[in-house]
Amino acid sequence: MAVLLLGKAFQNLISRPADHPARSLTTPLLRRPGDADFQVIREIAWRSWASAYGAFLPEEDRSRFFAQYYTKDGHRRALDSRRTLFLLAEDDGGPMAFLLATEDAGRVHLHRLYADPRRQRSGAGQLLWNELVRWTRARGATRIAFEVASDGVSGPRFYRKQRCRPVDESVMPVGRVPIRVTRYVFDVSREARGR
């Protein structure tokens, strides 16, 4: 019976598309991106936004936002900054997720943590988050702050799982659409004490 179940599980695994997270046989690795990674990072963000916000944010407005905030010049500035944590997670199936955060005067701000929707639930987001917490501690900062679209599903769920606290909500225009965003904080020193 056990052999039959194992055989069915293996058949289920190999019948999945090659880029399905369950098909990956390696642990995601983190690396600092280079100039050549601009387009793949932008594509991960674009697919993530379409999946998470597509129901309430039209493509035209996402395009305007990306034209302003996902530029090659901005990518280079992030790569060149000493106060920036910029990481790309990948495995044998290719790039999966990325993170961009900055530290200034002991404060860490998470700007972006996006996973390709085709590769979500592969552990890459958690690996990036864990590295952000480690980096924050190493820089002597005690808190990570960031904003997430309130009406999204995957982002708020992920950050609640990390025990981040919502502190307030505001409205941010994205193109012509007012988007409600929740500001979260994560207290690194509290986390280090075991909460």
XYZ file of N, CA and C in Angstrom:
585
model
N 0.820 -1.188 0.000
C 0.000 0.000 0.000
C 0.868 1.257 0.000
N 1.909 1.265 0.850
C 2.787 2.434 0.938
C 3.478 2.696 -0.398
N 3.885 1.621 -1.084
C 4.538 1.775 -2.390
C 3.566 2.371 -3.398
N 2.316 1.934 -3.351
C 1.298 2.465 -4.259
C 1.074 3.956 -4.008
N 0.978 4.343 -2.732
C 0.794 5.761 -2.400
C 2.000 6.587 -2.832
N 3.197 6.059 -2.603
C 4.409 6.754 -3.016
C 4.447 6.906 -4.531
N 4.057 5.863 -5.244
C 4.015 5.929 -6.707
C 3.035 6.973 -7.201
N 1.861 7.055 -6.563
C 0.871 8.070 -6.947
C 1.396 9.478 -6.656
N 2.052 9.644 -5.527
C 2.604 10.958 -5.176
C 3.674 11.373 -6.182
N 4.528 10.426 -6.574
C 5.566 10.732 -7.559
C 4.943 11.079 -8.907
N 3.932 10.328 -9.312
C 3.239 10.607 -10.580
C 2.620 12.002 -10.549
N 2.021 12.366 -9.423
C 1.426 13.690 -9.263
C 2.500 14.773 -9.389
N 3.649 14.531 -8.786
C 4.743 15.502 -8.841
C 5.254 15.694 -10.258
N 5.524 14.622 -10.970
C 6.112 14.766 -12.303
C 5.104 15.231 -13.341
N 3.817 15.135 -13.032
C 2.816 15.609 -13.997
C 2.588 17.115 -13.899
N 3.179 17.768 -12.912
C 3.034 19.219 -12.768
C 3.942 19.932 -13.756
N 3.596 21.181 -14.099
C 4.470 21.948 -15.005
C 5.866 22.092 -14.420
N 6.855 22.235 -15.286
C 8.252 22.319 -14.845
C 8.497 23.482 -13.904
N 7.738 24.587 -14.048
C 7.987 25.741 -13.189
C 7.138 25.732 -11.912
N 6.399 24.642 -11.648
C 5.607 24.548 -10.423
C 6.569 24.433 -9.242
N 6.293 25.171 -8.119
C 7.220 25.144 -6.981
C 7.491 23.747 -6.447
N 6.519 22.866 -6.503
C 6.722 21.512 -5.976
C 7.724 20.715 -6.806
N 7.990 21.143 -8.043
C 8.939 20.419 -8.900
C 10.383 20.759 -8.573
N 10.604 21.855 -7.883
C 11.965 22.256 -7.564
C 12.565 21.296 -6.540
N 13.758 20.849 -6.813
C 14.424 19.923 -5.908
C 15.546 20.591 -5.132
N 15.669 21.913 -5.281
C 16.701 22.623 -4.547
C 16.079 23.693 -3.676
N 16.787 24.029 -2.604
C 16.379 25.111 -1.725
C 16.672 26.431 -2.419
N 15.783 27.414 -2.292
C 16.080 28.721 -2.894
C 17.369 29.306 -2.329
N 18.109 29.958 -3.183
C 19.325 30.657 -2.792
C 19.093 32.144 -2.952
N 19.748 32.937 -2.115
C 19.649 34.387 -2.197
C 20.941 34.951 -2.750
N 20.796 35.952 -3.607
C 21.973 36.655 -4.108
C 21.602 38.104 -4.365
N 22.611 38.933 -4.363
C 22.399 40.335 -4.705
C 22.239 40.408 -6.221
N 21.189 41.074 -6.718
C 21.012 41.155 -8.173
C 22.054 42.065 -8.807
N 22.177 41.968 -10.109
C 23.051 42.841 -10.881
C 22.237 43.642 -11.875
N 22.931 44.436 -12.684
C 22.260 45.238 -13.713
C 21.407 44.366 -14.631
N 21.920 43.194 -14.966
C 21.227 42.311 -15.914
C 19.919 41.748 -15.358
N 19.686 41.881 -14.051
C 18.476 41.328 -13.437
C 17.296 42.299 -13.429
N 17.491 43.511 -13.960
C 16.422 44.511 -13.924
C 15.114 43.969 -14.489
N 15.160 43.413 -15.670
C 13.921 42.994 -16.334
C 13.233 41.845 -15.604
N 13.998 40.875 -15.114
C 13.369 39.738 -14.429
C 12.717 40.201 -13.123
N 13.343 41.143 -12.427
C 12.769 41.684 -11.193
C 11.484 42.443 -11.506
N 11.519 43.242 -12.542
C 10.331 43.999 -12.955
C 9.193 43.039 -13.349
N 9.532 41.950 -14.017
C 8.513 40.969 -14.422
C 7.907 40.244 -13.218
N 8.736 39.910 -12.230
C 8.210 39.291 -11.010
C 7.233 40.251 -10.334
N 7.641 41.514 -10.214
C 6.763 42.509 -9.588
C 5.472 42.674 -10.386
N 5.585 42.748 -11.709
C 4.401 42.933 -12.552
C 3.406 41.777 -12.380
N 3.909 40.541 -12.423
C 3.017 39.382 -12.260
C 2.411 39.342 -10.849
N 3.221 39.722 -9.869
C 2.734 39.741 -8.496
C 1.629 40.780 -8.320
N 1.837 41.971 -8.877
C 0.810 43.019 -8.798
C -0.457 42.577 -9.527
N -0.306 41.991 -10.696
C -1.484 41.553 -11.462
C -2.282 40.521 -10.671
N -1.591 39.606 -10.014
C -2.253 38.562 -9.242
C -2.903 39.124 -7.977
N -2.170 39.968 -7.255
C -2.653 40.466 -5.964
C -3.635 41.626 -6.090
N -3.418 42.505 -7.068
C -4.192 43.748 -7.136
C -5.025 43.884 -8.403
N -4.932 42.932 -9.300
C -5.621 43.030 -10.584
C -7.125 43.203 -10.475
N -7.730 42.692 -9.418
C -9.182 42.794 -9.263
C -9.645 44.221 -9.000
N -8.760 45.060 -8.437
C -9.186 46.420 -8.113
C -8.271 47.504 -8.674
N -7.216 47.104 -9.386
C -6.294 48.083 -9.958
C -6.096 47.769 -11.438
N -6.689 48.572 -12.332
C -6.594 48.295 -13.769
C -5.153 48.291 -14.284
N -4.935 47.522 -15.335
C -3.599 47.391 -15.928
C -3.016 48.742 -16.322
N -3.818 49.638 -16.850
C -3.326 50.958 -17.257
C -2.721 51.713 -16.069
N -3.341 51.637 -14.917
C -2.825 52.319 -13.731
C -1.577 51.629 -13.187
N -1.548 50.301 -13.261
C -0.322 49.585 -12.871
C 0.821 49.978 -13.796
N 0.540 50.096 -15.083
C 1.575 50.477 -16.059
C 2.154 51.845 -15.746
N 1.303 52.795 -15.404
C 1.789 54.142 -15.045
C 2.691 54.092 -13.823
N 2.255 53.335 -12.821
C 3.045 53.203 -11.604
C 4.410 52.584 -11.907
N 4.416 51.536 -12.681
C 5.670 50.853 -13.010
C 6.586 51.750 -13.838
N 6.024 52.530 -14.739
C 6.836 53.442 -15.552
C 7.549 54.457 -14.668
N 6.932 54.809 -13.553
C 7.530 55.790 -12.652
C 8.468 55.160 -11.625
N 8.121 53.992 -11.098
C 8.856 53.439 -9.964
C 9.711 52.211 -10.261
N 9.575 51.624 -11.413
C 10.408 50.471 -11.777
C 11.233 50.850 -12.996
N 12.285 51.632 -12.737
C 13.132 52.130 -13.822
C 14.531 51.544 -13.700
N 15.250 51.543 -14.807
C 16.641 51.069 -14.776
C 17.489 51.948 -13.872
N 17.239 53.256 -13.880
C 17.999 54.174 -13.031
C 17.747 53.869 -11.549
N 16.503 53.642 -11.177
C 16.186 53.288 -9.796
C 16.814 51.957 -9.398
N 16.831 51.015 -10.320
C 17.462 49.711 -10.084
C 18.958 49.903 -9.796
N 19.615 50.717 -10.606
C 21.051 50.967 -10.408
C 21.321 51.668 -9.077
N 20.484 52.655 -8.728
C 20.666 53.355 -7.446
C 20.551 52.367 -6.283
N 19.587 51.463 -6.358
C 19.425 50.466 -5.295
C 20.645 49.549 -5.219
N 21.177 49.183 -6.364
C 22.364 48.320 -6.388
C 23.582 49.019 -5.807
N 23.694 50.323 -6.035
C 24.880 51.075 -5.622
C 24.843 51.545 -4.172
N 23.701 51.522 -3.538
C 23.557 52.079 -2.195
C 24.070 51.121 -1.125
N 24.843 51.659 -0.194
C 25.337 50.846 0.922
C 24.265 50.618 1.982
N 23.228 51.433 1.947
C 22.175 51.313 2.962
C 20.999 50.471 2.479
N 21.206 49.744 1.387
C 20.134 48.969 0.765
C 20.392 47.470 0.867
N 19.337 46.752 1.209
C 19.348 45.296 1.095
C 18.509 44.976 -0.131
N 19.144 44.427 -1.138
C 18.469 44.110 -2.402
C 18.838 42.672 -2.719
N 17.860 41.776 -2.678
C 18.125 40.350 -2.854
C 17.159 39.728 -3.847
N 17.668 38.750 -4.568
C 16.883 37.962 -5.511
C 16.955 36.509 -5.056
N 15.803 35.864 -4.924
C 15.749 34.442 -4.560
C 15.556 33.635 -5.831
N 16.342 32.568 -5.963
C 16.211 31.713 -7.144
C 16.565 30.285 -6.777
N 16.106 29.373 -7.599
C 16.456 27.969 -7.447
C 16.731 27.413 -8.832
N 16.760 26.100 -8.956
C 17.070 25.516 -10.259
C 16.020 25.847 -11.313
N 14.847 26.307 -10.891
C 13.801 26.720 -11.824
C 13.897 28.178 -12.230
N 14.857 28.907 -11.659
C 15.045 30.308 -12.007
C 14.635 31.255 -10.890
N 14.563 32.555 -11.194
C 14.203 33.572 -10.201
C 12.787 33.351 -9.673
N 12.608 33.587 -8.376
C 11.339 33.307 -7.708
C 10.733 34.525 -7.027
N 11.584 35.347 -6.410
C 11.104 36.451 -5.586
C 12.255 37.430 -5.376
N 11.909 38.631 -4.925
C 12.956 39.598 -4.598
C 12.515 40.483 -3.445
N 13.495 41.137 -2.840
C 13.267 42.025 -1.708
C 14.124 43.265 -1.885
N 13.566 44.422 -1.523
C 14.305 45.685 -1.514
C 13.946 46.415 -0.233
N 14.950 46.715 0.587
C 14.749 47.452 1.835
C 15.891 48.441 2.002
N 15.636 49.497 2.768
C 16.680 50.481 3.055
C 16.743 50.725 4.553
N 17.920 51.142 4.997
C 18.124 51.526 6.391
C 18.633 52.958 6.397
N 18.056 53.767 7.265
C 18.484 55.154 7.406
C 18.299 55.559 8.865
N 19.378 55.973 9.488
C 19.353 56.446 10.877
C 18.688 55.433 11.813
N 19.028 54.170 11.637
C 18.511 53.130 12.517
C 17.103 52.664 12.215
N 16.526 53.138 11.111
C 15.171 52.720 10.718
C 15.237 51.937 9.420
N 14.560 50.817 9.387
C 14.519 49.994 8.174
C 13.129 50.116 7.560
N 13.124 50.352 6.261
C 11.863 50.405 5.518
C 11.916 49.335 4.429
N 10.940 48.450 4.449
C 10.799 47.431 3.411
C 10.001 48.054 2.276
N 10.619 48.195 1.122
C 9.950 48.789 -0.033
C 9.230 47.735 -0.868
N 9.863 46.573 -1.025
C 9.297 45.562 -1.919
C 9.707 44.168 -1.460
N 8.728 43.299 -1.399
C 8.982 41.871 -1.241
C 7.896 41.207 -2.079
N 8.284 40.763 -3.264
C 7.329 40.176 -4.198
C 7.806 38.808 -4.646
N 6.857 37.878 -4.666
C 7.123 36.535 -5.190
C 6.335 36.365 -6.481
N 6.959 35.719 -7.433
C 6.264 35.395 -8.672
C 5.079 34.499 -8.305
N 3.852 34.869 -8.700
C 2.694 34.047 -8.328
C 2.811 32.591 -8.776
N 3.563 32.359 -9.845
C 3.746 30.977 -10.315
C 4.670 30.195 -9.399
N 5.394 30.906 -8.517
C 6.378 30.254 -7.645
C 6.073 30.472 -6.165
N 4.917 31.057 -5.848
C 4.581 31.296 -4.451
C 4.468 29.985 -3.694
N 4.628 30.109 -2.387
C 4.547 28.981 -1.465
C 5.719 28.011 -1.649
N 6.824 28.549 -2.128
C 8.022 27.740 -2.327
C 9.055 27.977 -1.225
N 8.770 28.912 -0.317
C 9.705 29.226 0.754
C 10.585 30.421 0.471
N 10.547 30.956 -0.739
C 11.421 32.080 -1.093
C 11.064 33.340 -0.313
N 9.779 33.638 -0.163
C 9.370 34.824 0.591
C 9.813 34.742 2.039
N 9.656 33.575 2.640
C 10.078 33.394 4.030
C 11.587 33.534 4.162
N 12.320 32.973 3.234
C 13.775 33.087 3.248
C 14.205 34.551 3.145
N 13.568 35.308 2.255
C 13.873 36.739 2.120
C 13.521 37.495 3.398
N 12.367 37.203 3.972
C 11.963 37.873 5.214
C 12.965 37.583 6.336
N 13.352 36.330 6.488
C 14.317 35.968 7.531
C 15.630 36.718 7.347
N 16.065 36.865 6.112
C 17.303 37.603 5.847
C 17.128 39.085 6.158
N 15.963 39.644 5.880
C 15.691 41.041 6.227
C 15.773 41.248 7.737
N 15.198 40.353 8.509
C 15.254 40.457 9.972
C 16.701 40.362 10.445
N 17.463 39.421 9.899
C 18.878 39.288 10.277
C 19.648 40.559 9.944
N 19.454 41.107 8.729
C 20.129 42.323 8.267
C 19.763 43.514 9.148
N 18.494 43.602 9.527
C 18.030 44.696 10.392
C 18.747 44.643 11.730
N 18.806 43.466 12.331
C 19.527 43.295 13.598
C 20.997 43.669 13.456
N 21.629 43.191 12.385
C 23.059 43.448 12.178
C 23.349 44.942 12.036
N 22.392 45.713 11.564
C 22.561 47.158 11.403
C 22.178 47.920 12.665
N 21.774 47.222 13.697
C 21.422 47.865 14.958
C 20.035 48.486 14.979
N 19.241 48.225 13.974
C 17.873 48.756 13.937
C 16.952 47.820 14.719
N 15.858 48.360 15.213
C 14.954 47.561 16.031
C 13.571 47.381 15.421
N 13.305 48.063 14.306
C 11.959 47.997 13.736
C 12.032 48.027 12.212
N 11.150 47.238 11.593
C 10.956 47.250 10.139
C 9.564 47.822 9.897
N 9.473 48.810 9.007
C 8.180 49.406 8.660
C 7.945 49.237 7.161
N 6.676 49.146 6.778
C 6.346 48.991 5.359
C 4.850 49.187 5.165
N 4.449 49.316 3.910
C 3.048 49.478 3.555
C 2.634 48.346 2.620
N 1.364 47.941 2.757
C 0.803 46.876 1.928
C -0.617 47.286 1.540
N -0.990 47.028 0.300
C -2.365 47.312 -0.130
C -3.336 46.541 0.767
N -4.234 47.276 1.399
C -5.165 46.678 2.365
C -6.079 45.638 1.738
N -6.433 45.833 0.482
C -7.367 44.918 -0.174
C -6.690 43.729 -0.844
N -5.368 43.671 -0.789
C -4.663 42.505 -1.308
C -4.906 41.320 -0.374
N -4.582 40.141 -0.831
C -4.804 38.954 -0.004
C -3.475 38.362 0.456
N -2.596 38.058 -0.484
C -1.369 37.330 -0.145
C -0.439 38.152 0.740
N -0.285 39.446 0.475
C 0.618 40.277 1.275
C 0.191 40.369 2.727
N -1.035 40.863 3.005
C -1.458 40.945 4.405
C -1.397 39.596 5.130
N -1.757 38.526 4.441
C -1.710 37.188 5.063
C -0.269 36.821 5.438
N 0.673 37.055 4.520
C 2.079 36.732 4.785
C 2.597 37.521 5.991
N 2.315 38.822 6.039
C 2.854 39.650 7.117
C 2.179 39.369 8.454
N 0.920 38.991 8.462
C 0.287 38.564 9.719
C 0.970 37.294 10.228
N 1.316 36.408 9.309
C 2.024 35.175 9.691
C 3.372 35.502 10.342
N 3.992 36.589 9.921
C 5.283 36.995 10.489
C 5.122 37.738 11.817
N 3.859 37.979 12.199
C 3.511 38.710 13.424
C 3.817 40.202 13.324
N 3.664 40.732 12.135
C 3.772 42.178 11.943
C 2.482 42.815 12.443
N 2.598 44.040 12.950
C 1.436 44.736 13.500
C 0.965 45.832 12.554
N -0.325 45.869 12.229
C -0.842 47.010 11.475
C -0.922 48.213 12.413
N -0.474 49.396 11.937
C -0.494 50.573 12.810
C -1.423 51.670 12.312
N -1.613 51.786 11.023
C -2.581 52.749 10.509
C -2.862 52.463 9.047
N -3.822 53.193 8.528
C -4.208 53.014 7.134
C -4.328 54.383 6.487
N -3.927 54.458 5.218
C -4.041 55.704 4.464
C -4.423 55.354 3.027
N -4.515 56.378 2.204
C -4.852 56.176 0.799
C -3.690 56.667 -0.044
N -3.280 55.858 -0.998
C -2.188 56.199 -1.906
C -2.728 56.111 -3.328
N -2.563 57.170 -4.117
C -3.021 57.070 -5.506
C -2.051 56.235 -6.341
N -2.585 55.301 -7.083
C -1.812 54.531 -8.059
C -2.500 54.787 -9.395
N -1.869 55.646 -10.194
C -2.534 56.104 -11.407
C -3.760 56.902 -11.015
N -4.906 56.514 -11.510
C -6.161 57.211 -11.209
C -6.913 56.592 -10.046
N -6.384 55.523 -9.480
C -7.125 54.753 -8.480
C -6.580 55.014 -7.075
N -7.453 55.419 -6.145
C -7.010 55.539 -4.751
C -6.973 54.139 -4.117
N -5.817 53.765 -3.620
C -5.626 52.438 -3.028
C -5.439 52.598 -1.521
N -6.220 51.844 -0.761
C -6.027 51.847 0.690
C -4.786 51.012 1.011
N -3.891 51.586 1.812
C -2.687 50.866 2.223
C -2.611 50.838 3.745
N -2.196 49.717 4.255
C -1.994 49.553 5.689
C -0.504 49.622 5.962
N -0.139 50.447 6.950
C 1.259 50.508 7.369
C 1.435 49.495 8.499
N 2.450 48.659 8.335
C 2.787 47.635 9.312
C 4.147 47.935 9.923
N 4.353 47.417 11.132
C 5.680 47.431 11.741
C 5.972 46.034 12.277
N 7.248 45.742 12.304
C 7.732 44.505 12.901
C 8.824 44.901 13.871
N 8.622 44.599 15.138
C 9.569 44.951 16.192
C 10.612 43.844 16.300
N 11.793 44.100 15.770
C 12.855 43.092 15.729
C 13.316 42.729 17.131
N 13.449 43.717 18.023
C 13.925 43.410 19.373
C 12.907 42.560 20.125
N 11.607 42.794 19.904
C 10.562 41.978 20.520
C 10.639 40.544 19.993
N 10.841 40.415 18.691
C 10.951 39.096 18.067
C 12.155 38.346 18.629
N 13.258 39.054 18.867
C 14.476 38.411 19.367
C 14.275 37.869 20.786
N 13.375 38.514 21.565
C 13.098 38.046 22.932
C 12.113 36.883 22.950
N 11.637 36.482 21.782
C 10.685 35.379 21.724
C 9.252 35.847 21.791
N 9.059 37.143 21.534
C 7.725 37.771 21.515
C 7.156 37.717 22.889
